[in-house]
Amino acid sequence: MPRPTAFPPELAAALSARIAGDVRFDDMSRGLYSTDASIYQITPIGVVLPHSRDDVLAAIEIAARFEVPILPRGGGTSLSGQTVAAALVIDFTRYMNRVLEIDLERKLVRVEPGVVLDQLNAVLKPHGLQFGPDVATSSRASLGGMIGNNSAGSRSIRQGKVIDHVRELEVTLADGTRLRCGPTTADAVSALASSPGPVGEIHREFPRIVAENRREILAKYPRILRRVSGYNLDAFVPELYNQMPLAPVPRELDRQWPDRSEFNLARIFVGAEGTLGTVTEALLHAVPLPRHRGVILLEFRTIDAALEATPTIIECEPSAVELLDRNIIELSRQNLKYRKSLDFVSGTPEALLIVEFSADSQVAIQDGLQLLEQKMKGRPGLDRFLPAATPQQCEQIWNCRKASAPLLLSIPGARKPIAFVEDTAVEPARLAAFTRRFRGILSKHRITGAYYGHASVGCLHIRPMIDTKSAADLAILRAVSDEVAQLVQEYGGAMTGEHGDGLARSYHNLKLFG
Ligand SMILES: Cc1cc2nc3c(=O)[nH]c(=O)nc-3n(C[C@H](O)[C@H](O)[C@H](O)COP(=O)(O)OP(=O)(O)OC[C@H]3O[C@@H](n4cnc5c(N)ncnc54)[C@H](O)[C@@H]3O)c2cc1C
């Protein structure tokens, strides 16, 4: 049972007096907000559903007066516990969920944080546009939450992460200061630094802190496409930022928008999981929606064979390479909703790779598929190529991929594939070796795991099978977490490539980042 969280009795009344939106302190609401998609459960102090940025400001000011922490929240689909706390939760999805403006000429879209990704993409699609990062939870993940976690998705090898697509943010800080941040020239940063109050202090102190810790940042930040652990300090050290691999779509945005190389404070709020400020509005880049997609499934005899093949597949410039293990294949076959998704997979492969090509012409898709077949022919451990014949089949495959985590949770028994080291990322060329070592850690503790995720960018969702009601298994959980963190460090990788640190992983950051 979650322990009840105490709160000052006058807090609810003070909030209700100033807030036009909803203020909920009843047990039912607090119970509803005590969980997210993680293994944690913590009852919040209360919940505010703001109507406007003024409501947000009022909630933050009142919380500060009562010395109560605040926790911004979107869809609550986070996997590492960053949306549960003994705090005042501010849920943006109920009312602050409007797409405010679309600038088609500049391909920019202004949103409130509670807009859900599918909702945004439905508005952009008629204009041939989309938001780049494509989380599997697109039907419920909000833009505020995606910004908070610096989310990515299956197509990040092409589209990048949220940080690559945020242009400006409006943020309210814990002391009620409202900041608008976006690309800022060096002269403008100097001018801001000499302004009074918190804005001046931030523009003086933040560049100083980055400069003082430059050497440490250069030494500790991994040079991989997928790192969301820690804060985005690397985005403020230009020589490091230039060493980072960049996906083609953000690279094109950089070409079109030279001011993206300027100082942009918005980037420190991306991926900060709400710990530095609360986003009340965002100006985002929208990117072209490819006209055609083609999907092929590759059946492998082992996970290792699939991961060893991945670097060669990447040479064909696919828009996604996703791994599904045998667990997911079998569970989808037993599931009423998904059993048709993979019905053309006839054998019993240990691993499937879903490879997708995206382009504006069908010819380019066929070229990609042909090149892939050529390069993969005779590959050890590869049994079959299974091209999806119709757009419906492509959609079914993607639906099944998106359902991987829920399918896995239907595994019977006390031990479940749970999320706590489920988002490690390494350079794709090292993924096979890294995964073998990861499996070795699980074997040492006599447990198994479920494997799926974004092979294209070295970010696998490996979920160890743990019984969270067993003290012995909880000791294993802690040991596995520490050993995986050490392994990640050895491989120059990240503990999280998209899901965020939350409660599950932030304690490793001191070791990883200094
Ligand atoms: C089955 C499943 C599949 C998933 N697949 C993916 C995937 O493919 N790719 C991926 O990247 N992630 C994935 N996730 C993780 C999660 O869905 C994403 O991180 C998602 O973007 C979170 O959105 P949300 O609205 O649920 O945010 P929440 O979970 O509500 O919040 C996320 C973080 O953002 C902060 N936050 C929320 N709103 C604000 C705001 N206005 N201002 C400041 N901070 C704010 C919160 O405090 C929290 O720290 C998956 C999760 C599940 C359960």
Coordinates of C-alpha atoms and ligand atoms in Angstrom, one line a residue:
M1 CA 0.0 0.0 0.0
P2 CA 1.4 3.5 -0.8
R3 CA 1.9 5.6 2.3
P4 CA -0.5 8.5 2.5
T5 CA 1.2 11.8 1.8
A6 CA 0.5 14.6 4.4
F7 CA -0.2 18.1 3.2
P8 CA -0.9 21.4 4.8
P9 CA -4.7 21.7 5.2
E10 CA -4.8 25.3 3.9
L11 CA -3.0 24.4 0.6
A12 CA -6.1 23.1 -1.3
A13 CA -8.1 26.2 -0.3
A14 CA -5.3 28.6 -1.3
L15 CA -5.0 26.9 -4.7
S16 CA -8.8 26.8 -5.3
A17 CA -9.0 30.5 -4.5
R18 CA -6.6 31.4 -7.3
I19 CA -6.9 28.7 -9.9
A20 CA -9.5 28.7 -12.7
G21 CA -8.8 25.0 -13.5
D22 CA -9.4 22.0 -11.2
V23 CA -7.8 21.4 -7.8
R24 CA -8.1 17.8 -6.6
F25 CA -7.1 16.6 -3.2
D26 CA -9.5 13.7 -2.8
D27 CA -8.2 10.2 -2.2
M28 CA -9.4 8.9 -5.5
S29 CA -7.6 11.5 -7.6
R30 CA -4.4 11.2 -5.5
G31 CA -4.6 7.4 -5.9
L32 CA -5.0 7.8 -9.7
Y33 CA -1.9 10.0 -9.9
S34 CA 0.2 7.7 -7.6
T35 CA 1.3 5.5 -10.5
D36 CA 2.8 5.9 -13.9
A37 CA 4.2 3.2 -16.2
S38 CA 7.1 2.5 -13.8
I39 CA 7.6 0.1 -10.9
Y40 CA 7.0 3.0 -8.4
Q41 CA 3.9 4.1 -6.5
I42 CA 3.9 7.4 -4.5
T43 CA 0.8 9.3 -3.5
P44 CA 1.0 12.9 -4.5
I45 CA 0.0 15.8 -2.2
G46 CA -2.7 16.9 -4.6
V47 CA -3.4 17.6 -8.2
V48 CA -3.9 20.8 -10.2
L49 CA -5.3 20.7 -13.8
P50 CA -4.5 24.2 -15.0
H51 CA -6.5 26.2 -17.6
S52 CA -3.7 28.6 -18.5
R53 CA -0.1 29.7 -17.8
D54 CA -1.5 32.0 -15.1
D55 CA -3.0 29.0 -13.3
V56 CA 0.5 27.3 -13.6
L57 CA 2.1 30.4 -12.1
A58 CA -0.4 30.5 -9.3
A59 CA 0.1 26.8 -8.5
I60 CA 3.9 27.2 -8.5
E61 CA 3.8 30.4 -6.3
I62 CA 1.5 28.8 -3.8
A63 CA 3.4 25.6 -3.7
A64 CA 6.6 27.6 -3.0
R65 CA 4.8 29.5 -0.2
F66 CA 3.8 26.2 1.4
E67 CA 7.2 24.7 0.7
V68 CA 5.6 21.9 -1.3
P69 CA 7.5 20.5 -4.3
I70 CA 5.7 20.5 -7.7
L71 CA 5.7 17.9 -10.4
P72 CA 4.6 18.7 -14.0
R73 CA 2.9 15.7 -15.6
G74 CA 1.6 14.8 -19.1
G75 CA 0.3 11.4 -20.0
G76 CA 2.2 9.7 -17.1
T77 CA 3.6 7.1 -19.5
S78 CA 7.1 7.4 -18.1
L79 CA 8.9 4.2 -17.2
S80 CA 11.3 5.2 -14.6
G81 CA 9.2 6.9 -11.9
Q82 CA 9.7 10.6 -12.9
T83 CA 6.0 11.3 -12.8
V84 CA 5.3 10.1 -9.2
A85 CA 6.3 12.0 -6.1
A86 CA 5.0 13.4 -2.9
A87 CA 4.4 16.6 -4.7
L88 CA 1.7 18.9 -6.1
V89 CA 1.1 17.4 -9.5
I90 CA 0.3 19.8 -12.4
D91 CA -1.4 17.8 -15.1
F92 CA -1.4 19.6 -18.5
T93 CA -3.4 17.1 -20.5
R94 CA -6.9 18.0 -19.4
Y95 CA -7.1 21.7 -20.5
M96 CA -3.7 23.0 -21.7
N97 CA -3.9 20.9 -24.8
R98 CA -4.2 23.2 -27.7
V99 CA -2.2 23.5 -30.9
L100 CA -2.0 27.3 -30.9
E101 CA -0.5 28.1 -34.2
I102 CA 1.0 26.5 -37.4
D103 CA 3.4 28.5 -39.5
L104 CA 3.4 26.5 -42.7
E105 CA 6.0 28.7 -44.4
R106 CA 8.6 28.2 -41.7
K107 CA 7.3 24.8 -40.7
L108 CA 6.9 25.7 -37.1
V109 CA 4.1 24.8 -34.7
R110 CA 3.3 26.3 -31.3
V111 CA 1.7 24.1 -28.7
E112 CA 0.6 23.9 -25.1
P113 CA 2.3 21.2 -23.2
G114 CA -0.7 18.9 -22.8
V115 CA -1.1 18.3 -26.6
V116 CA -0.8 14.6 -27.3
L117 CA 1.5 13.5 -30.1
D118 CA -1.1 11.8 -32.2
Q119 CA -3.3 14.9 -31.9
L120 CA -0.4 17.1 -33.1
N121 CA 0.4 14.8 -36.0
A122 CA -3.3 14.7 -37.1
V123 CA -3.2 18.5 -37.4
L124 CA 0.1 18.4 -39.3
K125 CA -0.6 15.5 -41.6
P126 CA -2.9 17.4 -44.1
H127 CA 0.1 19.7 -44.7
G128 CA 2.5 16.8 -45.4
L129 CA 4.2 17.4 -42.1
Q130 CA 4.8 15.6 -38.8
F131 CA 6.6 16.0 -35.5
G132 CA 9.9 14.1 -35.8
P133 CA 10.2 12.0 -32.7
D134 CA 7.7 9.1 -32.7
V135 CA 7.2 7.6 -29.3
A136 CA 5.4 4.2 -29.2
T137 CA 3.0 5.9 -26.7
S138 CA 1.9 8.5 -29.3
S139 CA -1.8 8.0 -28.5
R140 CA -1.2 9.4 -24.9
A141 CA 2.2 10.9 -24.6
S142 CA 2.1 14.7 -24.4
L143 CA 4.5 17.2 -25.9
G144 CA 5.3 18.5 -22.4
G145 CA 6.2 15.0 -21.3
M146 CA 8.2 14.3 -24.5
I147 CA 10.2 17.5 -23.9
G148 CA 10.6 16.5 -20.2
N149 CA 12.1 13.2 -21.2
N150 CA 13.8 14.2 -24.4
S151 CA 11.9 11.4 -26.1
A152 CA 12.7 9.6 -29.3
G153 CA 11.3 6.6 -31.0
S154 CA 11.6 3.9 -33.6
R155 CA 12.6 6.3 -36.4
S156 CA 15.2 8.3 -34.4
I157 CA 18.0 7.0 -36.7
R158 CA 16.5 9.4 -39.2
Q159 CA 14.5 11.9 -37.1
G160 CA 16.5 12.3 -33.9
K161 CA 15.3 13.2 -30.5
V162 CA 13.0 15.9 -29.1
I163 CA 16.0 18.2 -28.4
D164 CA 16.6 18.4 -32.2
H165 CA 13.1 19.7 -32.8
V166 CA 12.6 22.3 -30.0
R167 CA 13.1 25.8 -31.1
E168 CA 11.7 27.9 -28.2
L169 CA 10.2 27.2 -24.8
E170 CA 8.2 29.2 -22.4
V171 CA 9.2 28.0 -18.9
T172 CA 8.1 28.9 -15.4
L173 CA 10.8 28.5 -12.8
A174 CA 10.3 27.4 -9.2
D175 CA 10.3 31.0 -8.0
G176 CA 7.7 32.1 -10.5
T177 CA 10.0 33.6 -13.0
R178 CA 8.7 33.2 -16.5
L179 CA 11.4 32.7 -19.2
R180 CA 11.1 32.6 -22.9
C181 CA 14.1 30.9 -24.4
G182 CA 15.2 30.2 -27.9
P183 CA 18.3 30.8 -30.1
T184 CA 20.2 33.7 -28.6
T185 CA 23.2 35.5 -30.1
A186 CA 26.3 35.9 -28.0
D187 CA 25.6 39.7 -27.8
A188 CA 22.1 39.0 -26.6
V189 CA 23.3 36.6 -23.9
S190 CA 25.7 39.3 -22.6
A191 CA 22.9 41.8 -22.5
L192 CA 20.7 39.4 -20.7
A193 CA 23.5 38.6 -18.2
S194 CA 23.5 42.2 -17.1
S195 CA 19.8 42.4 -16.5
P196 CA 18.5 42.4 -12.9
G197 CA 16.9 39.4 -11.1
P198 CA 16.9 35.7 -11.9
V199 CA 17.1 36.2 -15.7
G200 CA 20.4 38.0 -15.4
E201 CA 21.6 35.5 -12.8
I202 CA 20.8 32.6 -15.1
H203 CA 22.6 34.1 -18.1
R204 CA 25.6 34.9 -16.0
E205 CA 25.8 31.7 -13.9
F206 CA 24.8 29.1 -16.4
P207 CA 27.6 29.9 -19.0
R208 CA 30.1 30.2 -16.1
I209 CA 29.1 26.7 -14.7
V210 CA 29.4 25.2 -18.2
A211 CA 32.8 26.8 -18.8
E212 CA 34.2 25.7 -15.4
N213 CA 33.1 22.1 -16.0
R214 CA 33.9 22.0 -19.6
R215 CA 36.7 19.5 -19.2
E216 CA 34.5 17.1 -17.2
I217 CA 31.7 17.5 -19.7
L218 CA 34.0 16.7 -22.6
A219 CA 35.4 13.6 -20.7
K220 CA 32.1 12.2 -19.5
Y221 CA 29.4 12.7 -22.2
P222 CA 29.1 9.7 -24.5
R223 CA 29.4 10.3 -28.3
I224 CA 26.3 8.4 -29.2
L225 CA 23.0 9.3 -30.9
R226 CA 21.0 8.3 -27.9
R227 CA 21.8 9.7 -24.5
V228 CA 19.1 11.3 -22.4
S229 CA 20.6 10.6 -18.9
G230 CA 21.8 13.6 -17.0
Y231 CA 21.2 17.2 -18.2
N232 CA 22.0 18.4 -21.7
L233 CA 25.2 20.2 -20.8
D234 CA 26.8 18.9 -23.9
A235 CA 24.5 21.1 -26.0
F236 CA 26.4 24.1 -24.5
V237 CA 29.9 23.0 -25.4
P238 CA 30.1 23.6 -29.1
E239 CA 33.1 21.4 -29.9
L240 CA 31.4 18.5 -28.1
Y241 CA 28.1 19.1 -29.8
N242 CA 29.8 19.1 -33.1
Q243 CA 31.4 15.7 -32.3
M244 CA 28.0 14.1 -31.6
P245 CA 26.4 12.0 -34.3
L246 CA 23.3 13.7 -35.7
A247 CA 20.4 12.1 -37.6
P248 CA 19.7 13.3 -41.1
V249 CA 16.5 15.2 -40.4
P250 CA 18.0 17.4 -37.6
R251 CA 21.1 17.8 -39.8
E252 CA 18.9 19.2 -42.5
L253 CA 17.2 21.5 -39.9
D254 CA 20.6 22.8 -38.9
R255 CA 21.4 23.6 -42.5
Q256 CA 18.1 25.5 -43.0
W257 CA 18.3 27.3 -39.7
P258 CA 21.8 28.5 -39.0
D259 CA 20.7 30.2 -35.7
R260 CA 20.3 26.7 -34.3
S261 CA 24.0 26.8 -33.5
E262 CA 23.5 29.7 -31.1
F263 CA 23.1 29.5 -27.4
N264 CA 19.6 28.2 -26.7
L265 CA 18.6 27.8 -23.0
A266 CA 15.6 25.8 -24.1
R267 CA 18.0 22.8 -24.5
I268 CA 18.7 22.6 -20.8
F269 CA 15.0 22.2 -20.0
V270 CA 14.6 19.4 -22.6
G271 CA 15.3 16.1 -20.8
A272 CA 15.3 17.8 -17.4
E273 CA 12.2 15.8 -16.4
G274 CA 10.6 18.9 -15.0
T275 CA 13.4 19.4 -12.4
L276 CA 14.5 22.8 -13.7
G277 CA 11.3 24.4 -14.8
T278 CA 7.7 23.8 -16.0
V279 CA 7.1 24.2 -19.7
T280 CA 3.9 26.2 -20.5
E281 CA 4.4 26.6 -24.3
A282 CA 6.7 25.2 -27.0
L283 CA 7.6 26.3 -30.5
L284 CA 8.6 23.2 -32.4
H285 CA 9.9 22.3 -35.8
A286 CA 7.6 20.3 -38.0
V287 CA 9.3 18.1 -40.6
P288 CA 8.2 16.5 -43.9
L289 CA 6.1 13.3 -43.7
P290 CA 7.6 10.8 -46.2
R291 CA 5.1 9.8 -48.8
H292 CA 6.0 6.1 -48.8
R293 CA 7.2 3.5 -46.4
G294 CA 8.2 -0.1 -46.9
V295 CA 8.7 -2.7 -44.2
I296 CA 10.5 -6.0 -44.3
L297 CA 10.9 -8.5 -41.4
L298 CA 14.1 -10.5 -41.1
E299 CA 13.9 -13.8 -39.1
F300 CA 17.0 -14.6 -37.1
R301 CA 18.0 -17.8 -35.3
T302 CA 19.5 -15.8 -32.4
I303 CA 19.4 -12.3 -30.9
D304 CA 23.2 -12.1 -31.4
A305 CA 22.9 -12.8 -35.1
A306 CA 20.3 -10.1 -35.4
L307 CA 22.4 -7.5 -33.6
E308 CA 25.5 -8.5 -35.5
A309 CA 23.7 -7.9 -38.7
T310 CA 22.4 -4.4 -37.7
P311 CA 25.5 -2.3 -38.7
T312 CA 25.3 -3.8 -42.2
I313 CA 21.5 -3.0 -42.3
I314 CA 22.2 0.6 -41.2
E315 CA 24.5 1.0 -44.3
C316 CA 21.3 0.7 -46.4
E317 CA 20.0 3.9 -44.7
P318 CA 16.7 2.6 -43.3
S319 CA 14.3 4.7 -41.3
A320 CA 14.0 2.1 -38.6
V321 CA 15.6 -1.2 -37.4
E322 CA 13.6 -2.6 -34.5
L323 CA 14.3 -5.8 -32.6
L324 CA 11.6 -8.1 -31.3
D325 CA 12.6 -11.3 -29.3
R326 CA 10.9 -14.6 -29.2
N327 CA 8.8 -13.7 -26.1
I328 CA 7.0 -10.9 -28.0
I329 CA 6.5 -13.1 -31.1
E330 CA 4.9 -15.9 -29.0
L331 CA 2.9 -13.5 -26.9
S332 CA 1.5 -11.7 -29.9
R333 CA 0.5 -15.1 -31.4
Q334 CA -1.5 -15.8 -28.2
N335 CA -3.1 -12.4 -28.1
L336 CA -6.6 -11.8 -29.7
K337 CA -5.8 -8.3 -30.8
Y338 CA -2.3 -8.9 -32.2
R339 CA -2.3 -12.5 -33.4
K340 CA -2.7 -11.4 -37.0
S341 CA 0.1 -8.9 -36.9
L342 CA 2.9 -11.4 -37.4
D343 CA 0.9 -14.2 -38.9
F344 CA 3.2 -14.3 -41.9
V345 CA 6.1 -15.2 -39.6
S346 CA 5.8 -19.0 -40.0
G347 CA 8.9 -20.3 -38.2
T348 CA 10.0 -19.9 -34.6
P349 CA 12.8 -17.3 -34.8
E350 CA 14.6 -16.2 -31.7
A351 CA 14.6 -12.7 -33.0
L352 CA 13.0 -10.5 -35.7
L353 CA 14.3 -7.3 -37.1
I354 CA 11.7 -4.9 -38.5
V355 CA 13.4 -2.8 -41.1
E356 CA 11.6 0.2 -42.5
F357 CA 12.5 2.4 -45.5
S358 CA 10.9 5.8 -45.9
A359 CA 11.0 8.0 -49.0
D360 CA 9.0 10.2 -51.3
S361 CA 9.1 7.7 -54.1
Q362 CA 8.2 4.1 -54.3
V363 CA 11.3 3.5 -56.4
A364 CA 13.6 4.7 -53.6
I365 CA 11.8 2.2 -51.2
Q366 CA 12.3 -0.7 -53.6
D367 CA 15.9 0.3 -54.1
G368 CA 16.4 0.2 -50.3
L369 CA 14.7 -3.1 -49.9
Q370 CA 16.8 -4.6 -52.8
L371 CA 20.1 -3.3 -51.4
L372 CA 19.2 -4.8 -48.1
E373 CA 18.4 -8.2 -49.6
Q374 CA 21.7 -8.1 -51.5
K375 CA 23.8 -7.2 -48.5
M376 CA 22.1 -9.7 -46.2
K377 CA 21.9 -12.8 -48.5
G378 CA 23.7 -15.7 -47.0
R379 CA 24.2 -14.0 -43.7
P380 CA 24.8 -16.5 -40.9
G381 CA 21.8 -16.9 -38.6
L382 CA 19.4 -15.2 -41.0
D383 CA 16.6 -17.6 -42.0
R384 CA 14.0 -15.6 -44.0
F385 CA 13.2 -12.2 -45.5
L386 CA 9.5 -11.4 -45.2
P387 CA 8.5 -8.2 -46.9
A388 CA 5.1 -6.7 -45.8
A389 CA 2.9 -6.9 -48.9
T390 CA 0.4 -4.1 -48.1
P391 CA 0.3 -0.8 -46.1
Q392 CA -2.2 -2.6 -43.8
Q393 CA 0.4 -5.3 -43.1
C394 CA 3.0 -2.6 -42.4
E395 CA 0.6 -1.0 -40.0
Q396 CA -0.1 -4.3 -38.2
I397 CA 3.6 -4.9 -37.7
W398 CA 4.1 -1.4 -36.2
N399 CA 1.0 -1.9 -34.0
C400 CA 2.6 -5.1 -32.7
R401 CA 5.9 -3.4 -32.2
K402 CA 4.2 -0.6 -30.3
A403 CA 2.5 -3.1 -28.1
S404 CA 5.7 -4.9 -27.1
A405 CA 5.8 -3.7 -23.5
P406 CA 2.2 -4.4 -22.7
L407 CA 2.5 -7.8 -24.4
L408 CA 5.5 -8.6 -22.3
L409 CA 3.6 -7.8 -19.1
S410 CA 1.1 -10.5 -19.9
I411 CA 3.8 -13.2 -19.3
P412 CA 2.3 -15.4 -16.6
G413 CA 4.1 -16.0 -13.2
A414 CA 5.4 -13.9 -10.4
R415 CA 8.5 -12.8 -12.2
K416 CA 7.7 -10.1 -14.8
P417 CA 9.9 -8.3 -17.3
I418 CA 10.2 -5.0 -15.5
A419 CA 11.7 -1.6 -16.4
F420 CA 14.8 -0.4 -14.5
V421 CA 17.7 -1.0 -16.8
E422 CA 15.5 -1.2 -19.9
D423 CA 16.9 1.7 -21.9
T424 CA 20.6 1.4 -22.2
A425 CA 22.2 2.8 -25.3
V426 CA 25.6 2.2 -26.9
E427 CA 27.1 2.7 -30.4
P428 CA 25.2 0.3 -32.7
A429 CA 28.5 -1.3 -33.8
R430 CA 29.0 -2.4 -30.2
L431 CA 25.5 -3.4 -29.4
A432 CA 25.9 -7.2 -30.1
A433 CA 28.9 -7.4 -27.7
F434 CA 27.3 -5.2 -25.1
T435 CA 24.1 -7.3 -25.2
R436 CA 26.1 -10.5 -24.7
R437 CA 27.7 -9.0 -21.6
F438 CA 24.3 -7.7 -20.4
R439 CA 22.9 -11.3 -20.8
G440 CA 26.0 -12.5 -18.8
I441 CA 25.0 -10.3 -15.9
L442 CA 21.5 -11.7 -15.9
S443 CA 22.7 -15.3 -16.1
K444 CA 25.1 -14.7 -13.2
H445 CA 22.0 -13.8 -11.1
R446 CA 20.1 -16.7 -12.5
I447 CA 17.5 -14.6 -14.2
T448 CA 16.4 -14.1 -17.8
G449 CA 15.2 -11.1 -19.7
A450 CA 13.0 -9.9 -22.5
Y451 CA 14.7 -8.0 -25.4
Y452 CA 13.3 -5.5 -27.9
G453 CA 13.9 -2.0 -29.0
H454 CA 15.7 0.3 -31.3
A455 CA 18.7 -1.7 -32.7
S456 CA 19.3 1.0 -35.3
V457 CA 20.6 3.4 -32.6
G458 CA 22.0 0.9 -30.1
C459 CA 19.1 1.5 -27.6
L460 CA 17.6 -1.8 -26.5
H461 CA 14.8 -2.3 -24.0
I462 CA 16.2 -5.2 -22.0
R463 CA 13.8 -6.1 -19.2
P464 CA 15.1 -8.5 -16.6
M465 CA 12.5 -10.9 -15.1
I466 CA 12.0 -9.9 -11.5
D467 CA 9.4 -10.6 -8.8
T468 CA 9.0 -7.3 -7.2
K469 CA 7.3 -8.9 -4.2
S470 CA 10.4 -11.0 -3.3
A471 CA 13.1 -9.5 -1.2
A472 CA 15.7 -11.7 -2.8
D473 CA 14.7 -10.5 -6.3
L474 CA 14.8 -6.9 -5.2
A475 CA 18.4 -7.5 -4.1
I476 CA 19.0 -8.9 -7.6
L477 CA 17.4 -5.8 -9.1
R478 CA 19.8 -3.5 -7.3
A479 CA 22.8 -5.6 -8.1
V480 CA 21.9 -5.8 -11.8
S481 CA 21.3 -2.1 -12.0
D482 CA 24.8 -1.4 -10.5
E483 CA 26.5 -3.9 -12.8
V484 CA 24.7 -2.6 -15.9
A485 CA 25.7 0.9 -15.0
Q486 CA 29.3 -0.2 -14.9
L487 CA 29.0 -2.0 -18.2
V488 CA 27.4 1.0 -19.8
Q489 CA 30.4 3.1 -18.6
E490 CA 32.8 0.5 -20.0
Y491 CA 31.1 0.7 -23.4
G492 CA 30.9 4.5 -23.5
G493 CA 27.1 4.3 -23.5
A494 CA 24.2 5.8 -21.6
M495 CA 21.9 4.3 -19.0
T496 CA 19.0 5.8 -20.8
G497 CA 18.6 6.6 -24.5
E498 CA 15.0 7.9 -24.4
H499 CA 13.0 6.9 -21.3
G500 CA 14.8 9.2 -18.8
D501 CA 16.5 8.7 -15.4
G502 CA 13.6 9.1 -13.0
L503 CA 13.8 7.4 -9.7
A504 CA 15.2 4.2 -11.3
R505 CA 18.4 5.6 -12.6
S506 CA 19.2 9.1 -11.4
Y507 CA 21.3 7.7 -8.6
H508 CA 23.8 6.5 -11.2
N509 CA 24.4 9.9 -12.6
L510 CA 27.1 11.0 -10.1
K511 CA 29.2 8.1 -11.2
L512 CA 28.5 8.5 -14.9
F513 CA 28.8 12.3 -15.2
G514 CA 31.0 13.3 -12.2
Ligands
LIG1 C1 4.7 1.0 -23.6 C2 5.6 2.2 -23.6 C3 6.3 2.5 -24.8 C4 7.2 3.6 -24.8 N1 7.9 3.9 -25.9 C5 8.6 5.0 -26.0 C6 9.3 5.3 -27.2 O1 9.2 4.7 -28.2 N2 10.2 6.4 -27.2 C7 10.4 7.1 -26.0 O2 11.1 8.1 -26.1 N3 9.7 6.8 -24.9 C8 8.8 5.8 -24.8 N4 8.1 5.5 -23.7 C9 8.3 6.4 -22.5 C10 7.2 7.6 -22.5 O3 6.0 7.2 -23.2 C11 7.7 8.8 -23.2 O4 8.9 9.3 -22.6 C12 6.7 10.0 -23.4 O5 7.2 10.9 -24.2 C13 6.3 10.6 -22.1 O6 5.2 11.4 -22.3 P1 4.1 11.7 -21.2 O7 3.2 12.8 -21.7 O8 3.5 10.5 -20.7 O9 5.0 12.3 -20.1 P2 5.0 12.1 -18.5 O10 5.4 10.7 -18.2 O11 3.8 12.6 -17.9 O12 6.2 13.1 -18.1 C14 7.5 12.8 -18.5 C15 8.5 13.8 -17.8 O13 8.3 15.1 -18.3 C16 8.0 16.0 -17.3 N5 7.0 16.9 -17.8 C17 5.7 16.7 -18.2 N6 5.1 17.8 -18.5 C18 6.0 18.8 -18.4 C19 6.0 20.2 -18.5 N7 4.9 20.8 -19.0 N8 7.1 20.9 -18.2 C20 8.2 20.3 -17.8 N9 8.3 19.0 -17.6 C21 7.2 18.2 -17.9 C22 7.5 15.1 -16.1 O14 7.7 15.7 -14.9 C23 8.3 13.9 -16.3 O15 9.6 14.1 -15.7 C24 7.3 4.4 -23.6 C25 6.5 4.2 -22.5 C26 5.7 3.0 -22.5 C27 4.9 2.8 -21.2

